[in-house]
mmCIF file with all atom_site columns, C-alpha atoms in Angstrom:
data_model
loop_
_atom_site.group_PDB
_atom_site.id
_atom_site.type_symbol
_atom_site.label_atom_id
_atom_site.label_alt_id
_atom_site.label_comp_id
_atom_site.label_asym_id
_atom_site.label_entity_id
_atom_site.label_seq_id
_atom_site.pdbx_PDB_ins_code
_atom_site.Cartn_x
_atom_site.Cartn_y
_atom_site.Cartn_z
_atom_site.occupancy
_atom_site.B_iso_or_equiv
_atom_site.pdbx_formal_charge
_atom_site.auth_seq_id
_atom_site.auth_comp_id
_atom_site.auth_asym_id
_atom_site.auth_atom_id
_atom_site.pdbx_PDB_model_num
ATOM 1   C CA . MET C 1 1   ? -101.936 -80.375  44.902 1.00 52.00 ? 1089 MET C CA 1
ATOM 2   C CA . ARG C 1 2   ? -101.443 -78.135  42.224 1.00 57.00 ? 1090 ARG C CA 1
ATOM 3   C CA . VAL C 1 3   ? -101.786 -74.695  42.496 1.00 62.00 ? 1091 VAL C CA 1
ATOM 4   C CA . ARG C 1 4   ? -101.065 -72.164  39.703 1.00 70.00 ? 1092 ARG C CA 1
ATOM 5   C CA . LYS C 1 5   ? -98.184  -69.778  40.401 1.00 73.00 ? 1093 LYS C CA 1
ATOM 6   C CA . LYS C 1 6   ? -99.032  -66.483  41.660 1.00 77.00 ? 1094 LYS C CA 1
ATOM 7   C CA . PRO C 1 7   ? -97.233  -63.491  40.268 1.00 77.00 ? 1095 PRO C CA 1
ATOM 8   C CA . TRP C 1 8   ? -96.663  -62.370  44.003 1.00 83.00 ? 1096 TRP C CA 1
ATOM 9   C CA . ALA C 1 9   ? -95.398  -65.900  45.589 1.00 82.00 ? 1097 ALA C CA 1
ATOM 10  C CA . ALA C 1 10  ? -91.406  -65.331  44.885 1.00 85.00 ? 1098 ALA C CA 1
ATOM 11  C CA . GLN C 1 11  ? -91.620  -61.725  46.392 1.00 88.00 ? 1099 GLN C CA 1
ATOM 12  C CA . GLU C 1 12  ? -93.355  -63.053  49.747 1.00 86.00 ? 1100 GLU C CA 1
ATOM 13  C CA . LEU C 1 13  ? -90.895  -65.939  50.065 1.00 85.00 ? 1101 LEU C CA 1
ATOM 14  C CA . LEU C 1 14  ? -88.315  -62.792  50.586 1.00 87.00 ? 1102 LEU C CA 1
ATOM 15  C CA . GLU C 1 15  ? -90.261  -60.801  52.649 1.00 89.00 ? 1103 GLU C CA 1
ATOM 16  C CA . ASN C 1 16  ? -92.341  -62.892  55.101 1.00 90.00 ? 1104 ASN C CA 1
ATOM 17  C CA . SER C 1 17  ? -91.193  -63.286  58.144 1.00 91.00 ? 1105 SER C CA 1
ATOM 18  C CA . LEU C 1 18  ? -92.523  -66.989  58.844 1.00 94.00 ? 1106 LEU C CA 1
ATOM 19  C CA . VAL C 1 19  ? -90.472  -68.077  55.733 1.00 94.00 ? 1107 VAL C CA 1
ATOM 20  C CA . ILE C 1 20  ? -86.867  -69.207  55.921 1.00 94.00 ? 1108 ILE C CA 1
ATOM 21  C CA . ASN C 1 21  ? -85.015  -69.125  53.236 1.00 91.00 ? 1109 ASN C CA 1
ATOM 22  C CA . ASP C 1 22  ? -81.671  -70.194  54.236 1.00 92.00 ? 1110 ASP C CA 1
ATOM 23  C CA . ALA C 1 23  ? -83.042  -73.580  55.871 1.00 92.00 ? 1111 ALA C CA 1
ATOM 24  C CA . PRO C 1 24  ? -79.841  -75.421  55.773 1.00 93.00 ? 1112 PRO C CA 1
ATOM 25  C CA . GLU C 1 25  ? -78.073  -72.866  58.141 1.00 95.00 ? 1113 GLU C CA 1
ATOM 26  C CA . LYS C 1 26  ? -80.440  -73.765  60.669 1.00 96.00 ? 1114 LYS C CA 1
ATOM 27  C CA . LYS C 1 27  ? -79.467  -76.842  61.248 1.00 96.00 ? 1115 LYS C CA 1
ATOM 28  C CA . GLY C 1 28  ? -78.318  -77.380  64.390 1.00 96.00 ? 1116 GLY C CA 1
ATOM 29  C CA . LYS C 1 29  ? -79.367  -74.158  65.461 1.00 97.00 ? 1117 LYS C CA 1
ATOM 30  C CA . TRP C 1 30  ? -83.350  -74.242  65.241 1.00 97.00 ? 1118 TRP C CA 1
ATOM 31  C CA . LYS C 1 31  ? -83.651  -73.666  69.289 1.00 96.00 ? 1119 LYS C CA 1
ATOM 32  C CA . GLU C 1 32  ? -81.415  -70.331  68.487 1.00 97.00 ? 1120 GLU C CA 1
ATOM 33  C CA . TYR C 1 33  ? -83.433  -69.415  65.787 1.00 97.00 ? 1121 TYR C CA 1
ATOM 34  C CA . PHE C 1 34  ? -86.527  -69.917  68.057 1.00 97.00 ? 1122 PHE C CA 1
ATOM 35  C CA . GLY C 1 35  ? -85.181  -68.423  71.281 1.00 97.00 ? 1123 GLY C CA 1
ATOM 36  C CA . ASN C 1 36  ? -85.960  -71.228  73.569 1.00 97.00 ? 1124 ASN C CA 1
ATOM 37  C CA . ASP C 1 37  ? -85.495  -74.924  74.184 1.00 97.00 ? 1125 ASP C CA 1
ATOM 38  C CA . ASN C 1 38  ? -89.054  -75.470  73.504 1.00 98.00 ? 1126 ASN C CA 1
ATOM 39  C CA . PRO C 1 39  ? -89.594  -79.562  71.394 1.00 97.00 ? 1127 PRO C CA 1
ATOM 40  C CA . ILE C 1 40  ? -89.870  -78.244  67.665 1.00 98.00 ? 1128 ILE C CA 1
ATOM 41  C CA . TYR C 1 41  ? -92.730  -80.006  65.491 1.00 98.00 ? 1129 TYR C CA 1
ATOM 42  C CA . VAL C 1 42  ? -92.626  -80.629  62.080 1.00 98.00 ? 1130 VAL C CA 1
ATOM 43  C CA . GLU C 1 43  ? -95.128  -81.231  59.016 1.00 97.00 ? 1131 GLU C CA 1
ATOM 44  C CA . ILE C 1 44  ? -94.443  -82.540  55.907 1.00 96.00 ? 1132 ILE C CA 1
ATOM 45  C CA . GLY C 1 45  ? -96.536  -81.332  52.947 1.00 92.00 ? 1133 GLY C CA 1
ATOM 46  C CA . CYS C 1 46  ? -97.790  -78.522  55.167 1.00 93.00 ? 1134 CYS C CA 1
ATOM 47  C CA . GLY C 1 47  ? -99.739  -76.802  51.928 1.00 89.00 ? 1135 GLY C CA 1
ATOM 48  C CA . LYS C 1 48  ? -101.309 -73.847  52.926 1.00 90.00 ? 1136 LYS C CA 1
ATOM 49  C CA . GLY C 1 49  ? -100.498 -73.733  56.627 1.00 93.00 ? 1137 GLY C CA 1
ATOM 50  C CA . GLY C 1 50  ? -103.926 -73.985  58.180 1.00 94.00 ? 1138 GLY C CA 1
ATOM 51  C CA . PHE C 1 51  ? -103.104 -76.849  60.139 1.00 96.00 ? 1139 PHE C CA 1
ATOM 52  C CA . LEU C 1 52  ? -99.620  -75.678  61.841 1.00 96.00 ? 1140 LEU C CA 1
ATOM 53  C CA . ARG C 1 53  ? -101.321 -72.057  62.019 1.00 96.00 ? 1141 ARG C CA 1
ATOM 54  C CA . LYS C 1 54  ? -103.882 -73.331  64.420 1.00 96.00 ? 1142 LYS C CA 1
ATOM 55  C CA . ASN C 1 55  ? -101.223 -75.478  66.099 1.00 97.00 ? 1143 ASN C CA 1
ATOM 56  C CA . ALA C 1 56  ? -99.371  -72.384  66.485 1.00 96.00 ? 1144 ALA C CA 1
ATOM 57  C CA . GLU C 1 57  ? -101.902 -70.325  68.042 1.00 95.00 ? 1145 GLU C CA 1
ATOM 58  C CA . THR C 1 58  ? -103.005 -73.448  70.272 1.00 96.00 ? 1146 THR C CA 1
ATOM 59  C CA . TYR C 1 59  ? -99.770  -74.877  71.323 1.00 97.00 ? 1147 TYR C CA 1
ATOM 60  C CA . PRO C 1 60  ? -97.431  -71.168  72.164 1.00 97.00 ? 1148 PRO C CA 1
ATOM 61  C CA . ASP C 1 61  ? -94.809  -73.376  73.916 1.00 98.00 ? 1149 ASP C CA 1
ATOM 62  C CA . VAL C 1 62  ? -94.163  -75.500  71.061 1.00 98.00 ? 1150 VAL C CA 1
ATOM 63  C CA . ASN C 1 63  ? -92.268  -74.602  67.937 1.00 98.00 ? 1151 ASN C CA 1
ATOM 64  C CA . PHE C 1 64  ? -93.735  -75.945  64.374 1.00 98.00 ? 1152 PHE C CA 1
ATOM 65  C CA . ILE C 1 65  ? -91.958  -76.210  61.157 1.00 98.00 ? 1153 ILE C CA 1
ATOM 66  C CA . GLY C 1 66  ? -94.158  -76.686  57.875 1.00 96.00 ? 1154 GLY C CA 1
ATOM 67  C CA . ILE C 1 67  ? -91.717  -77.960  55.053 1.00 95.00 ? 1155 ILE C CA 1
ATOM 68  C CA . GLU C 1 68  ? -93.463  -77.758  51.891 1.00 92.00 ? 1156 GLU C CA 1
ATOM 69  C CA . ARG C 1 69  ? -91.763  -78.478  47.794 1.00 88.00 ? 1157 ARG C CA 1
ATOM 70  C CA . GLN C 1 70  ? -94.083  -76.148  46.360 1.00 87.00 ? 1158 GLN C CA 1
ATOM 71  C CA . GLU C 1 71  ? -93.171  -72.404  45.945 1.00 88.00 ? 1159 GLU C CA 1
ATOM 72  C CA . THR C 1 72  ? -96.791  -70.671  46.202 1.00 89.00 ? 1160 THR C CA 1
ATOM 73  C CA . VAL C 1 73  ? -98.147  -73.320  48.110 1.00 89.00 ? 1161 VAL C CA 1
ATOM 74  C CA . VAL C 1 74  ? -95.210  -71.897  51.128 1.00 90.00 ? 1162 VAL C CA 1
ATOM 75  C CA . ALA C 1 75  ? -96.221  -68.133  50.190 1.00 90.00 ? 1163 ALA C CA 1
ATOM 76  C CA . MET C 1 76  ? -99.841  -68.799  50.375 1.00 89.00 ? 1164 MET C CA 1
ATOM 77  C CA . ALA C 1 77  ? -98.887  -70.546  53.919 1.00 92.00 ? 1165 ALA C CA 1
ATOM 78  C CA . ALA C 1 78  ? -96.871  -67.502  55.156 1.00 92.00 ? 1166 ALA C CA 1
ATOM 79  C CA . ARG C 1 79  ? -99.323  -64.966  53.693 1.00 91.00 ? 1167 ARG C CA 1
ATOM 80  C CA . ARG C 1 80  ? -102.149 -66.501  55.670 1.00 90.00 ? 1168 ARG C CA 1
ATOM 81  C CA . ALA C 1 81  ? -100.545 -66.780  58.581 1.00 91.00 ? 1169 ALA C CA 1
ATOM 82  C CA . ASP C 1 82  ? -99.910  -64.533  61.485 1.00 80.00 ? 1170 ASP C CA 1
ATOM 83  C CA . GLU C 1 83  ? -96.429  -62.862  60.924 1.00 80.00 ? 1171 GLU C CA 1
ATOM 84  C CA . GLU C 1 84  ? -96.350  -62.523  64.993 1.00 86.00 ? 1172 GLU C CA 1
ATOM 85  C CA . LEU C 1 85  ? -96.568  -66.007  65.433 1.00 93.00 ? 1173 LEU C CA 1
ATOM 86  C CA . PRO C 1 86  ? -93.184  -66.651  67.383 1.00 95.00 ? 1174 PRO C CA 1
ATOM 87  C CA . ASN C 1 87  ? -93.473  -70.170  67.395 1.00 97.00 ? 1175 ASN C CA 1
ATOM 88  C CA . LEU C 1 88  ? -94.301  -70.710  63.329 1.00 97.00 ? 1176 LEU C CA 1
ATOM 89  C CA . ALA C 1 89  ? -92.079  -70.966  60.276 1.00 97.00 ? 1177 ALA C CA 1
ATOM 90  C CA . PHE C 1 90  ? -92.156  -72.303  56.609 1.00 96.00 ? 1178 PHE C CA 1
ATOM 91  C CA . VAL C 1 91  ? -89.764  -73.578  54.566 1.00 95.00 ? 1179 VAL C CA 1
ATOM 92  C CA . TRP C 1 92  ? -89.692  -74.573  51.042 1.00 90.00 ? 1180 TRP C CA 1
ATOM 93  C CA . ASP C 1 93  ? -87.910  -77.849  50.244 1.00 88.00 ? 1181 ASP C CA 1
ATOM 94  C CA . ASN C 1 94  ? -88.200  -81.250  49.781 1.00 84.00 ? 1182 ASN C CA 1
ATOM 95  C CA . ALA C 1 95  ? -88.891  -83.736  52.383 1.00 76.00 ? 1183 ALA C CA 1
ATOM 96  C CA . SER C 1 96  ? -86.049  -85.936  51.157 1.00 78.00 ? 1184 SER C CA 1
ATOM 97  C CA . ASN C 1 97  ? -83.759  -83.138  52.478 1.00 80.00 ? 1185 ASN C CA 1
ATOM 98  C CA . LEU C 1 98  ? -84.794  -83.216  56.270 1.00 92.00 ? 1186 LEU C CA 1
ATOM 99  C CA . SER C 1 99  ? -81.079  -84.607  56.796 1.00 92.00 ? 1187 SER C CA 1
ATOM 100 C CA . ASP C 1 100 ? -79.721  -81.104  55.147 1.00 94.00 ? 1188 ASP C CA 1
ATOM 101 C CA . LEU C 1 101 ? -82.166  -79.009  57.773 1.00 96.00 ? 1189 LEU C CA 1
ATOM 102 C CA . PHE C 1 102 ? -81.931  -80.886  61.076 1.00 97.00 ? 1190 PHE C CA 1
ATOM 103 C CA . GLU C 1 103 ? -79.596  -82.356  63.084 1.00 96.00 ? 1191 GLU C CA 1
ATOM 104 C CA . VAL C 1 104 ? -80.355  -85.394  64.913 1.00 96.00 ? 1192 VAL C CA 1
ATOM 105 C CA . GLY C 1 105 ? -82.842  -85.515  67.650 1.00 96.00 ? 1193 GLY C CA 1
ATOM 106 C CA . GLU C 1 106 ? -83.337  -81.490  66.842 1.00 97.00 ? 1194 GLU C CA 1
ATOM 107 C CA . PHE C 1 107 ? -87.486  -82.127  66.093 1.00 97.00 ? 1195 PHE C CA 1
ATOM 108 C CA . GLN C 1 108 ? -89.592  -84.378  67.665 1.00 94.00 ? 1196 GLN C CA 1
ATOM 109 C CA . ARG C 1 109 ? -92.622  -85.014  66.262 1.00 98.00 ? 1197 ARG C CA 1
ATOM 110 C CA . LEU C 1 110 ? -93.390  -85.215  62.429 1.00 98.00 ? 1198 LEU C CA 1
ATOM 111 C CA . TYR C 1 111 ? -96.840  -84.956  61.082 1.00 98.00 ? 1199 TYR C CA 1
ATOM 112 C CA . LEU C 1 112 ? -98.129  -86.312  57.762 1.00 98.00 ? 1200 LEU C CA 1
ATOM 113 C CA . ASN C 1 113 ? -101.466 -85.097  56.761 1.00 97.00 ? 1201 ASN C CA 1
ATOM 114 C CA . PHE C 1 114 ? -102.655 -86.121  53.841 1.00 95.00 ? 1202 PHE C CA 1
ATOM 115 C CA . SER C 1 115 ? -99.984  -87.108  52.092 1.00 94.00 ? 1203 SER C CA 1
ATOM 116 C CA . ASP C 1 116 ? -100.009 -88.347  47.996 1.00 94.00 ? 1204 ASP C CA 1
ATOM 117 C CA . PRO C 1 117 ? -101.108 -91.583  48.436 1.00 96.00 ? 1205 PRO C CA 1
ATOM 118 C CA . TRP C 1 118 ? -98.921  -92.888  44.832 1.00 95.00 ? 1206 TRP C CA 1
ATOM 119 C CA . PRO C 1 119 ? -101.571 -95.009  44.662 1.00 94.00 ? 1207 PRO C CA 1
ATOM 120 C CA . LYS C 1 120 ? -99.649  -96.955  41.401 1.00 95.00 ? 1208 LYS C CA 1
ATOM 121 C CA . LYS C 1 121 ? -98.033  -100.009 42.970 1.00 91.00 ? 1209 LYS C CA 1
ATOM 122 C CA . ARG C 1 122 ? -94.812  -99.318  41.180 1.00 95.00 ? 1210 ARG C CA 1
ATOM 123 C CA . THR C 1 123 ? -94.710  -96.083  43.016 1.00 96.00 ? 1211 THR C CA 1
ATOM 124 C CA . TYR C 1 124 ? -94.978  -97.426  46.262 1.00 96.00 ? 1212 TYR C CA 1
ATOM 125 C CA . LYS C 1 125 ? -91.388  -96.744  47.499 1.00 95.00 ? 1213 LYS C CA 1
ATOM 126 C CA . ARG C 1 126 ? -92.758  -92.685  46.912 1.00 95.00 ? 1214 ARG C CA 1
ATOM 127 C CA . ARG C 1 127 ? -95.299  -93.157  49.708 1.00 96.00 ? 1215 ARG C CA 1
ATOM 128 C CA . LEU C 1 128 ? -94.005  -91.076  52.678 1.00 96.00 ? 1216 LEU C CA 1
ATOM 129 C CA . THR C 1 129 ? -94.964  -94.082  55.082 1.00 97.00 ? 1217 THR C CA 1
ATOM 130 C CA . TYR C 1 130 ? -92.568  -96.175  53.138 1.00 97.00 ? 1218 TYR C CA 1
ATOM 131 C CA . ARG C 1 131 ? -90.342  -98.147  55.197 1.00 96.00 ? 1219 ARG C CA 1
ATOM 132 C CA . GLY C 1 132 ? -87.383  -96.917  53.877 1.00 95.00 ? 1220 GLY C CA 1
ATOM 133 C CA . PHE C 1 133 ? -88.733  -93.341  54.736 1.00 95.00 ? 1221 PHE C CA 1
ATOM 134 C CA . LEU C 1 134 ? -89.014  -94.314  58.279 1.00 96.00 ? 1222 LEU C CA 1
ATOM 135 C CA . GLN C 1 135 ? -86.373  -95.615  58.924 1.00 95.00 ? 1223 GLN C CA 1
ATOM 136 C CA . GLU C 1 136 ? -84.655  -92.542  57.773 1.00 95.00 ? 1224 GLU C CA 1
ATOM 137 C CA . TYR C 1 137 ? -87.301  -90.026  60.311 1.00 96.00 ? 1225 TYR C CA 1
ATOM 138 C CA . ARG C 1 138 ? -86.289  -92.051  63.006 1.00 95.00 ? 1226 ARG C CA 1
ATOM 139 C CA . ARG C 1 139 ? -82.651  -91.546  62.266 1.00 95.00 ? 1227 ARG C CA 1
ATOM 140 C CA . ILE C 1 140 ? -82.878  -87.850  62.461 1.00 96.00 ? 1228 ILE C CA 1
ATOM 141 C CA . MET C 1 141 ? -85.829  -87.196  65.176 1.00 96.00 ? 1229 MET C CA 1
ATOM 142 C CA . GLY C 1 142 ? -83.528  -89.932  67.679 1.00 92.00 ? 1230 GLY C CA 1
ATOM 143 C CA . GLU C 1 143 ? -84.661  -92.375  70.298 1.00 87.00 ? 1231 GLU C CA 1
ATOM 144 C CA . ASN C 1 144 ? -88.106  -90.736  71.107 1.00 89.00 ? 1232 ASN C CA 1
ATOM 145 C CA . ALA C 1 145 ? -89.373  -90.203  67.826 1.00 96.00 ? 1233 ALA C CA 1
ATOM 146 C CA . GLU C 1 146 ? -93.061  -89.745  66.821 1.00 97.00 ? 1234 GLU C CA 1
ATOM 147 C CA . ILE C 1 147 ? -95.134  -89.652  64.171 1.00 98.00 ? 1235 ILE C CA 1
ATOM 148 C CA . PHE C 1 148 ? -99.264  -88.645  63.648 1.00 98.00 ? 1236 PHE C CA 1
ATOM 149 C CA . PHE C 1 149 ? -100.057 -89.504  60.327 1.00 98.00 ? 1237 PHE C CA 1
ATOM 150 C CA . LYS C 1 150 ? -103.769 -88.596  58.522 1.00 97.00 ? 1238 LYS C CA 1
ATOM 151 C CA . THR C 1 151 ? -105.585 -89.721  55.739 1.00 97.00 ? 1239 THR C CA 1
ATOM 152 C CA . ASP C 1 152 ? -108.692 -90.028  53.577 1.00 96.00 ? 1240 ASP C CA 1
ATOM 153 C CA . ASN C 1 153 ? -106.778 -92.740  51.198 1.00 96.00 ? 1241 ASN C CA 1
ATOM 154 C CA . ARG C 1 154 ? -107.784 -96.496  53.178 1.00 97.00 ? 1242 ARG C CA 1
ATOM 155 C CA . GLY C 1 155 ? -105.458 -98.097  51.105 1.00 97.00 ? 1243 GLY C CA 1
ATOM 156 C CA . LEU C 1 156 ? -102.710 -95.982  51.828 1.00 98.00 ? 1244 LEU C CA 1
ATOM 157 C CA . PHE C 1 157 ? -103.623 -96.311  55.526 1.00 98.00 ? 1245 PHE C CA 1
ATOM 158 C CA . GLU C 1 158 ? -103.866 -100.014 55.063 1.00 98.00 ? 1246 GLU C CA 1
ATOM 159 C CA . PHE C 1 159 ? -100.438 -99.716  53.462 1.00 98.00 ? 1247 PHE C CA 1
ATOM 160 C CA . SER C 1 160 ? -99.380  -97.301  55.993 1.00 98.00 ? 1248 SER C CA 1
ATOM 161 C CA . LEU C 1 161 ? -100.792 -99.885  59.007 1.00 98.00 ? 1249 LEU C CA 1
ATOM 162 C CA . ASN C 1 162 ? -98.180  -102.380 57.630 1.00 97.00 ? 1250 ASN C CA 1
ATOM 163 C CA . GLU C 1 163 ? -95.168  -100.093 56.882 1.00 98.00 ? 1251 GLU C CA 1
ATOM 164 C CA . PHE C 1 164 ? -94.911  -99.032  60.500 1.00 98.00 ? 1252 PHE C CA 1
ATOM 165 C CA . CYS C 1 165 ? -95.504  -102.708 61.838 1.00 96.00 ? 1253 CYS C CA 1
ATOM 166 C CA . ALA C 1 166 ? -92.564  -104.122 59.402 1.00 96.00 ? 1254 ALA C CA 1
ATOM 167 C CA . ASP C 1 167 ? -89.930  -101.119 60.781 1.00 96.00 ? 1255 ASP C CA 1
ATOM 168 C CA . ASP C 1 168 ? -91.168  -102.030 64.907 1.00 95.00 ? 1256 ASP C CA 1
ATOM 169 C CA . TRP C 1 169 ? -93.283  -98.323  65.481 1.00 97.00 ? 1257 TRP C CA 1
ATOM 170 C CA . LYS C 1 170 ? -95.087  -99.143  68.726 1.00 97.00 ? 1258 LYS C CA 1
ATOM 171 C CA . LEU C 1 171 ? -99.312  -97.786  67.451 1.00 98.00 ? 1259 LEU C CA 1
ATOM 172 C CA . SER C 1 172 ? -101.715 -95.852  69.206 1.00 97.00 ? 1260 SER C CA 1
ATOM 173 C CA . ASN C 1 173 ? -104.893 -94.031  68.812 1.00 96.00 ? 1261 ASN C CA 1
ATOM 174 C CA . ILE C 1 174 ? -105.669 -95.713  65.225 1.00 97.00 ? 1262 ILE C CA 1
ATOM 175 C CA . SER C 1 175 ? -108.830 -94.695  64.136 1.00 97.00 ? 1263 SER C CA 1
ATOM 176 C CA . LEU C 1 176 ? -111.079 -95.648  61.195 1.00 97.00 ? 1264 LEU C CA 1
ATOM 177 C CA . ASP C 1 177 ? -113.360 -92.902  61.690 1.00 96.00 ? 1265 ASP C CA 1
ATOM 178 C CA . LEU C 1 178 ? -111.804 -90.339  63.400 1.00 96.00 ? 1266 LEU C CA 1
ATOM 179 C CA . HIS C 1 179 ? -114.686 -87.816  63.421 1.00 95.00 ? 1267 HIS C CA 1
ATOM 180 C CA . ASN C 1 180 ? -116.863 -90.534  64.873 1.00 93.00 ? 1268 ASN C CA 1
ATOM 181 C CA . SER C 1 181 ? -114.614 -91.357  67.255 1.00 94.00 ? 1269 SER C CA 1
ATOM 182 C CA . ASP C 1 182 ? -113.592 -90.182  71.152 1.00 93.00 ? 1270 ASP C CA 1
ATOM 183 C CA . TYR C 1 183 ? -110.579 -88.595  69.906 1.00 94.00 ? 1271 TYR C CA 1
ATOM 184 C CA . GLU C 1 184 ? -110.230 -85.348  71.447 1.00 93.00 ? 1272 GLU C CA 1
ATOM 185 C CA . GLY C 1 185 ? -108.116 -82.530  70.664 1.00 93.00 ? 1273 GLY C CA 1
ATOM 186 C CA . ASN C 1 186 ? -107.795 -83.108  66.516 1.00 96.00 ? 1274 ASN C CA 1
ATOM 187 C CA . ILE C 1 187 ? -107.035 -79.817  64.876 1.00 96.00 ? 1275 ILE C CA 1
ATOM 188 C CA . MET C 1 188 ? -108.129 -80.178  60.573 1.00 95.00 ? 1276 MET C CA 1
ATOM 189 C CA . THR C 1 189 ? -106.097 -79.295  58.053 1.00 94.00 ? 1277 THR C CA 1
ATOM 190 C CA . GLU C 1 190 ? -107.741 -77.898  54.733 1.00 91.00 ? 1278 GLU C CA 1
ATOM 191 C CA . TYR C 1 191 ? -108.050 -80.918  53.345 1.00 89.00 ? 1279 TYR C CA 1
ATOM 192 C CA . GLU C 1 192 ? -109.623 -83.011  55.663 1.00 94.00 ? 1280 GLU C CA 1
ATOM 193 C CA . GLU C 1 193 ? -112.654 -79.954  56.615 1.00 93.00 ? 1281 GLU C CA 1
ATOM 194 C CA . LYS C 1 194 ? -113.465 -80.760  52.699 1.00 90.00 ? 1282 LYS C CA 1
ATOM 195 C CA . PHE C 1 195 ? -113.129 -84.090  53.256 1.00 88.00 ? 1283 PHE C CA 1
ATOM 196 C CA . SER C 1 196 ? -114.658 -85.114  56.035 1.00 89.00 ? 1284 SER C CA 1
ATOM 197 C CA . SER C 1 197 ? -117.869 -82.198  55.077 1.00 90.00 ? 1285 SER C CA 1
ATOM 198 C CA . GLN C 1 198 ? -118.268 -84.852  52.325 1.00 91.00 ? 1286 GLN C CA 1
ATOM 199 C CA . GLY C 1 199 ? -118.565 -87.317  54.961 1.00 89.00 ? 1287 GLY C CA 1
ATOM 200 C CA . ALA C 1 200 ? -115.765 -89.621  54.051 1.00 91.00 ? 1288 ALA C CA 1
ATOM 201 C CA . PRO C 1 201 ? -113.867 -91.299  57.001 1.00 96.00 ? 1289 PRO C CA 1
ATOM 202 C CA . ILE C 1 202 ? -110.357 -89.926  58.534 1.00 97.00 ? 1290 ILE C CA 1
ATOM 203 C CA . TYR C 1 203 ? -108.331 -92.590  59.212 1.00 98.00 ? 1291 TYR C CA 1
ATOM 204 C CA . ARG C 1 204 ? -105.330 -91.560  61.853 1.00 98.00 ? 1292 ARG C CA 1
ATOM 205 C CA . LEU C 1 205 ? -102.472 -93.094  63.951 1.00 98.00 ? 1293 LEU C CA 1
ATOM 206 C CA . GLU C 1 206 ? -99.774  -91.898  66.449 1.00 98.00 ? 1294 GLU C CA 1
ATOM 207 C CA . ALA C 1 207 ? -96.616  -94.351  65.465 1.00 98.00 ? 1295 ALA C CA 1
ATOM 208 C CA . ARG C 1 208 ? -93.331  -93.775  68.430 1.00 97.00 ? 1296 ARG C CA 1
ATOM 209 C CA . SER C 1 209 ? -90.176  -95.620  67.579 1.00 93.00 ? 1297 SER C CA 1
ATOM 210 C CA . ARG C 1 210 ? -89.310  -98.695  70.198 1.00 85.00 ? 1298 ARG C CA 1
ATOM 211 C CA . ASN C 1 211 ? -86.845  -97.767  73.123 1.00 69.00 ? 1299 ASN C CA 1
#
């Protein structure tokens, strides 16, 4: 997703209370930041923040952190969210820097929603479900790691299934057409609303580390 830079974005990042501008300094201190011992769930590539915003409203006893690498997109996510949501935060950073942001076991669930499929064969190691990334997610989340993954790209989903299995994750709630399944409690992203309205199937799975 490429978004034209907005002239107000930099100021929004500085002034919006939902944006964490010193995220590396929060490493090991996120519970202190949120002021509670509630579980912490993270979304990589949070886009305009609709998914996390709705989750934060629905589950007030969970803390949500969205990580997005595009400055303007983070600013848009923060601007659209209610600054009164105490369990929501946004970080402008790259997913490859997770270990700079969190101590081992500091967050328990990772959301990967509609990640870039990197369709060319030579770029497969850049896919966020490549086993190298999966191993790093597990290392950072610890023994109770879990990943919730959604995509509209069948090729990426099939690749991801193979990677999760190769890295010995336990899979559940696998769906090849989420919106025509019996899964309950789904919260949609902005992309998901767009794709599903066009009749595109949404693929979903849950993966948990084996203890």
